[in-house]
PDB file of C-alpha atoms in Angstrom:
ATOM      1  CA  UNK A1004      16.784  26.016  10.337  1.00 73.00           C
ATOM      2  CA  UNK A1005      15.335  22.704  11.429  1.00 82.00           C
ATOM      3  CA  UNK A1006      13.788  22.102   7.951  1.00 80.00           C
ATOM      4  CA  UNK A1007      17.154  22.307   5.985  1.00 85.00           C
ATOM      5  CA  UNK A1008      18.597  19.754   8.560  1.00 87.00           C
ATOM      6  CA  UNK A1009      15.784  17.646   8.584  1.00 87.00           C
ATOM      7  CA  UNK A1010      15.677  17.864   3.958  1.00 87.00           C
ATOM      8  CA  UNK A1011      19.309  17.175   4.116  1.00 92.00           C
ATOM      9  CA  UNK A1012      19.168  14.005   5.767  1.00 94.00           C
ATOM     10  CA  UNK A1013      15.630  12.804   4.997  1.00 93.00           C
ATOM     11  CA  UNK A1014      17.677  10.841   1.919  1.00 93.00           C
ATOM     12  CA  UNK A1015      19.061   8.715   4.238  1.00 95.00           C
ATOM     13  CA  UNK A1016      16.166   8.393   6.450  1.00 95.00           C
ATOM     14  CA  UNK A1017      13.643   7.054   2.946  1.00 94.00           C
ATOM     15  CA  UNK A1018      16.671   4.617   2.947  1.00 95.00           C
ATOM     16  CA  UNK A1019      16.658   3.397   6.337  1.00 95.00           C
ATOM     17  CA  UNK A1020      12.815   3.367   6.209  1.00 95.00           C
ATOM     18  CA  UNK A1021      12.907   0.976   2.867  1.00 95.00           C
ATOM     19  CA  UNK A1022      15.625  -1.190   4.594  1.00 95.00           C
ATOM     20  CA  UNK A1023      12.500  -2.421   6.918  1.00 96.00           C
ATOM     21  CA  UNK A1024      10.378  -2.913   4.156  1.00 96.00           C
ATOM     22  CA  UNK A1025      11.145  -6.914   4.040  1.00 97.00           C
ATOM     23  CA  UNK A1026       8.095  -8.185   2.139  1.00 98.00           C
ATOM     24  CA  UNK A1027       7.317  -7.953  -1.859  1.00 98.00           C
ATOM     25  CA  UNK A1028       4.310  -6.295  -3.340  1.00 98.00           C
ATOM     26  CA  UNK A1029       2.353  -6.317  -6.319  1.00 98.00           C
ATOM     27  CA  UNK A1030      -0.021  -3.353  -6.980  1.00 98.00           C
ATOM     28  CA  UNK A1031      -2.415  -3.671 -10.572  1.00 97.00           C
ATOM     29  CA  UNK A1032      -4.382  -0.772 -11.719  1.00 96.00           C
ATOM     30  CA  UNK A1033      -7.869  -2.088 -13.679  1.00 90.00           C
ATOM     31  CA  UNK A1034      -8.185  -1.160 -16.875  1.00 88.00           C
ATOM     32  CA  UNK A1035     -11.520  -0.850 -19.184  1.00 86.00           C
ATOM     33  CA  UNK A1036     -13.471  -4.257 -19.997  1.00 87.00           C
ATOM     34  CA  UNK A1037     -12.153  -6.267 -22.713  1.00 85.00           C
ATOM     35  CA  UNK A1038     -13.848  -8.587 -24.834  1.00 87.00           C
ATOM     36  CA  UNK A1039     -11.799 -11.388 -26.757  1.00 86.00           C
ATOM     37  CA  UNK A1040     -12.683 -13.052 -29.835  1.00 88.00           C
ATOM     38  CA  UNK A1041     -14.635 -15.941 -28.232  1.00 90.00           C
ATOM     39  CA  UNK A1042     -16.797 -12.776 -26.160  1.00 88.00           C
ATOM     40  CA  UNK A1043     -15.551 -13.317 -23.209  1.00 90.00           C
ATOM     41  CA  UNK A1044     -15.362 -10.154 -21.246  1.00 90.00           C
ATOM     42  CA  UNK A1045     -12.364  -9.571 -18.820  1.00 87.00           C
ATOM     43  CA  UNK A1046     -10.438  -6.529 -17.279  1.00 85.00           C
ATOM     44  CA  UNK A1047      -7.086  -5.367 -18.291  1.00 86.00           C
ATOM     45  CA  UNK A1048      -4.917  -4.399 -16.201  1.00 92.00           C
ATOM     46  CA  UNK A1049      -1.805  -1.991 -15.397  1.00 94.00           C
ATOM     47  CA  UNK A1050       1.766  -2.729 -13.443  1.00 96.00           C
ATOM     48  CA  UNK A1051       1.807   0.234 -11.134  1.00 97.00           C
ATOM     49  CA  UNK A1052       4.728  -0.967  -8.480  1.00 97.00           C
ATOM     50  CA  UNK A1053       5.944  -4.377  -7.511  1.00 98.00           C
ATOM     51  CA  UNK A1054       8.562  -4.382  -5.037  1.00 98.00           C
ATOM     52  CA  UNK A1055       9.837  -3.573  -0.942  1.00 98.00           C
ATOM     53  CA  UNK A1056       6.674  -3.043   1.302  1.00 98.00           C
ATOM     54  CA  UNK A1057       5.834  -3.050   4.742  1.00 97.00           C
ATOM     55  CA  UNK A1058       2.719  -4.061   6.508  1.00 97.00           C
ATOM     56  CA  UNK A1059       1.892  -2.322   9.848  1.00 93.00           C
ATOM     57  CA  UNK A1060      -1.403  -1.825  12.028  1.00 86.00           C
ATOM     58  CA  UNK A1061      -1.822   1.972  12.499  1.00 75.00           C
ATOM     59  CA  UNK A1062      -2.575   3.175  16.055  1.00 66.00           C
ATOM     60  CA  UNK A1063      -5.487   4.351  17.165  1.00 59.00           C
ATOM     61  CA  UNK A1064      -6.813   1.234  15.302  1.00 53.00           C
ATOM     62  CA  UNK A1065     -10.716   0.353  16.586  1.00 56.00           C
ATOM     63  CA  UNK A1066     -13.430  -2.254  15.378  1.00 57.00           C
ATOM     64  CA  UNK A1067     -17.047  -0.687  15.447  1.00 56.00           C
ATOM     65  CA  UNK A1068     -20.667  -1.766  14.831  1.00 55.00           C
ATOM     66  CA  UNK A1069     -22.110  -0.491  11.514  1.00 58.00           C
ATOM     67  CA  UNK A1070     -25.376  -1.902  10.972  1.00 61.00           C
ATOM     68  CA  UNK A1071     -25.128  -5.534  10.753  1.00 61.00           C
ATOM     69  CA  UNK A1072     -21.561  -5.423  10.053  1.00 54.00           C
ATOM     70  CA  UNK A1073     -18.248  -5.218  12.554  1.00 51.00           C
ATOM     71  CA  UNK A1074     -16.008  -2.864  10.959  1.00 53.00           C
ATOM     72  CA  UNK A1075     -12.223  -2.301  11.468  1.00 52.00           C
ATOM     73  CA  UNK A1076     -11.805   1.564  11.274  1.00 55.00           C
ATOM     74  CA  UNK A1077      -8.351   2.256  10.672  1.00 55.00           C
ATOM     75  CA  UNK A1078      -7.952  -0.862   8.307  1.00 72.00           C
ATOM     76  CA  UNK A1079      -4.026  -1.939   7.644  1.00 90.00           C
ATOM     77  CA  UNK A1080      -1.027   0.668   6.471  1.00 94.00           C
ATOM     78  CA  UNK A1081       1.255  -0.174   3.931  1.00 97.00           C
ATOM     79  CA  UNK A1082       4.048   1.142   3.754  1.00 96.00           C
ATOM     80  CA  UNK A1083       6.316   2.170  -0.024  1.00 97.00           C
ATOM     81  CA  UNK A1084       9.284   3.297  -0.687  1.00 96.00           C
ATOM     82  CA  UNK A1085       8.561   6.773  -1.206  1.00 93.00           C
ATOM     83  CA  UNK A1086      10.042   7.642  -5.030  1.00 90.00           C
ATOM     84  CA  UNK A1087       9.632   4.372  -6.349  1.00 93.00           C
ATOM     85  CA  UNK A1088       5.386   4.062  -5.760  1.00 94.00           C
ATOM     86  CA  UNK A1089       4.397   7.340  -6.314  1.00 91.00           C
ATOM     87  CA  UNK A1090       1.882   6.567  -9.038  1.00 93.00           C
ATOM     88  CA  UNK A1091      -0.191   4.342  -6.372  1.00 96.00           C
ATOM     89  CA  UNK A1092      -3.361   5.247  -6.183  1.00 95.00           C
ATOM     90  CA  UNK A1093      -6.929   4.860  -4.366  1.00 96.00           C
ATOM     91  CA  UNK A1094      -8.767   2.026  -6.313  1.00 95.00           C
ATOM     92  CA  UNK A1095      -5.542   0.002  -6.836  1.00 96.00           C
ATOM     93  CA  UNK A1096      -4.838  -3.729  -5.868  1.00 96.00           C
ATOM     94  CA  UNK A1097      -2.120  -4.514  -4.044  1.00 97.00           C
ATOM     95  CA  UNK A1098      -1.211  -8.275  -4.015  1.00 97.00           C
ATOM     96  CA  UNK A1099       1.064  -9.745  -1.253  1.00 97.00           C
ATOM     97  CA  UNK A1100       3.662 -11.562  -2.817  1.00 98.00           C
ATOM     98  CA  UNK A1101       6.120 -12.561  -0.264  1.00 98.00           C
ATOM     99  CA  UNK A1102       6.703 -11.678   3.373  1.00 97.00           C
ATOM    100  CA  UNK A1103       7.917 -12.715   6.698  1.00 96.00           C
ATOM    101  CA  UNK A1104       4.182 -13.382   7.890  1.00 95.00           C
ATOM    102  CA  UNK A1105       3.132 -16.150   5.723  1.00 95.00           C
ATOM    103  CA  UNK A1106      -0.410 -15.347   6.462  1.00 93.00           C
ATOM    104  CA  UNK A1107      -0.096 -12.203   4.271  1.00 95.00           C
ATOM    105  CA  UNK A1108       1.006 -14.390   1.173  1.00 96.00           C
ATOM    106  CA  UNK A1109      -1.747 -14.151  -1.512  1.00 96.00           C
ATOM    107  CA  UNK A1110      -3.577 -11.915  -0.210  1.00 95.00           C
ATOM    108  CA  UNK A1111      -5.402  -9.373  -1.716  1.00 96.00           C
ATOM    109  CA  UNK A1112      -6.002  -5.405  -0.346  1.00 96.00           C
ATOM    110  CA  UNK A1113      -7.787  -2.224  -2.260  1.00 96.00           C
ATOM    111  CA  UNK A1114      -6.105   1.358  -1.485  1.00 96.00           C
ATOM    112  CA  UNK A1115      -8.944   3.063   0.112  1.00 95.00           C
ATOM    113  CA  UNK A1116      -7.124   6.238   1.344  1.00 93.00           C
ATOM    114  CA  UNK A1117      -3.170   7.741   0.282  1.00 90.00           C
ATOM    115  CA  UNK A1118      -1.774   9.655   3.251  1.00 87.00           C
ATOM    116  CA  UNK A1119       0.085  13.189   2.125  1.00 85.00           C
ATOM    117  CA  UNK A1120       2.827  14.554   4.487  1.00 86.00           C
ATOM    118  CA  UNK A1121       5.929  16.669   4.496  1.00 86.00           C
ATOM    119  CA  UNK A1122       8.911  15.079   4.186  1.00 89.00           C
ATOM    120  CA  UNK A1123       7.717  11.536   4.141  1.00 92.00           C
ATOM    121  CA  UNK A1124      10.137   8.712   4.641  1.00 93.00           C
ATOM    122  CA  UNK A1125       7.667   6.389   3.005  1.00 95.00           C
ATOM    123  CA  UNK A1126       4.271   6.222   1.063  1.00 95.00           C
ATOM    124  CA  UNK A1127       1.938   5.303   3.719  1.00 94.00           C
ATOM    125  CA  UNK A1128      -1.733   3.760   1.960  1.00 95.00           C
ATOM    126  CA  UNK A1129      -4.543   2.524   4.189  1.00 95.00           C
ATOM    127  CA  UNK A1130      -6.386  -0.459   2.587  1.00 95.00           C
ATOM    128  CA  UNK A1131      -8.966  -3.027   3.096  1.00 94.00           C
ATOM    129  CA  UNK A1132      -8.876  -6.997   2.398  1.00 92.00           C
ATOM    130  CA  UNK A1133     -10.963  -7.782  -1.005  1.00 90.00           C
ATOM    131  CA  UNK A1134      -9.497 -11.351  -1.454  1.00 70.00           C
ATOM    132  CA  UNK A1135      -6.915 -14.014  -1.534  1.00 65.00           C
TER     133      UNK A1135
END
C-alpha cells in the first residue's frame, strides 16, 4: 500500500524537512498576571519550543480591503520540526531569534491558526506580526 511506503519513510522525510529549517525560534506561552511586592503587575510566561524554524509565504497569499484596514489574508507560515513543537499552540508568541533574513531578527508573530495533516513532515502555524 502507498500509505505503509509513504509511514516508512516519512522519518527521513521530517529529517530532511528540519535540515531546511536554518533560522532559531523562540515561542512563550502567557501566563496569568502577576503582581510583585512593589505592585507592579506583569505576565508570566512559559518556554514552549526554542529551536530550528522556517519562515515561508504560503501560496495563494492575497492582501484585501477590510474597512479602513489592508489586510494580508494568508499571513506568514512557519514551519517546526514536527515532534519537537507539538505543544505550540494558537495564542503563542513566537520570537525570531536568528535567521538568514536579518529582517526577521527580533521580530515578534502570534499563532493565529495550527494546520492538522496526515503524515506531516513539519508543524506548519500561520501567524501575524504583533511586534519587534
Amino acid at each position: 500500500m502507498i500509505y505503509d511506503d509513504v509511514a516508512r519513510v516519512l522519518p527521513e522525510m521530517r529529517a530532511h524537512a528540519e535540515s531546511l529549517m536554518r533560522d532559531t525560534v523562540r515561542v512563550m506561552r502567557e501566563g496569568e498576571p502577576v503582581t510583585d511586592d512593589d505592585g507592579f503587575v506583569t505576565t508570566s510566561s512559559t518556554l514552549v519550543y526554542e529551536g530550528a524554524a522556517k519562515w515561508q509565504r504560503p501560496s495563494g497569499w492575497q492582501r484585501s480591503q477590510v474597512g479602513e484596514s489592508d489586510t494580508a489574508a494568508g499571513g506568514i507560515e512557519l514551519h517546526l520540526p514536527f515532534d519537537a513543537s507539538a505543544g505550540v499552540r494558537v495564542g503563542d508568541v513566537v520570537e525570531c531569534m536568528a535567521s538568514l533574513d536579518s529582517a526577521l531578527v527580533g521580530r515578534r508573530f502570534g499563532v493565529v491558526d495550527e494546520f492538522a495533516k496526515t503524515l506531516a513532515t513539519s508543524r506548519r502555524l500561520r501567524v501575524e506580526v504583533v511586534g519587534r
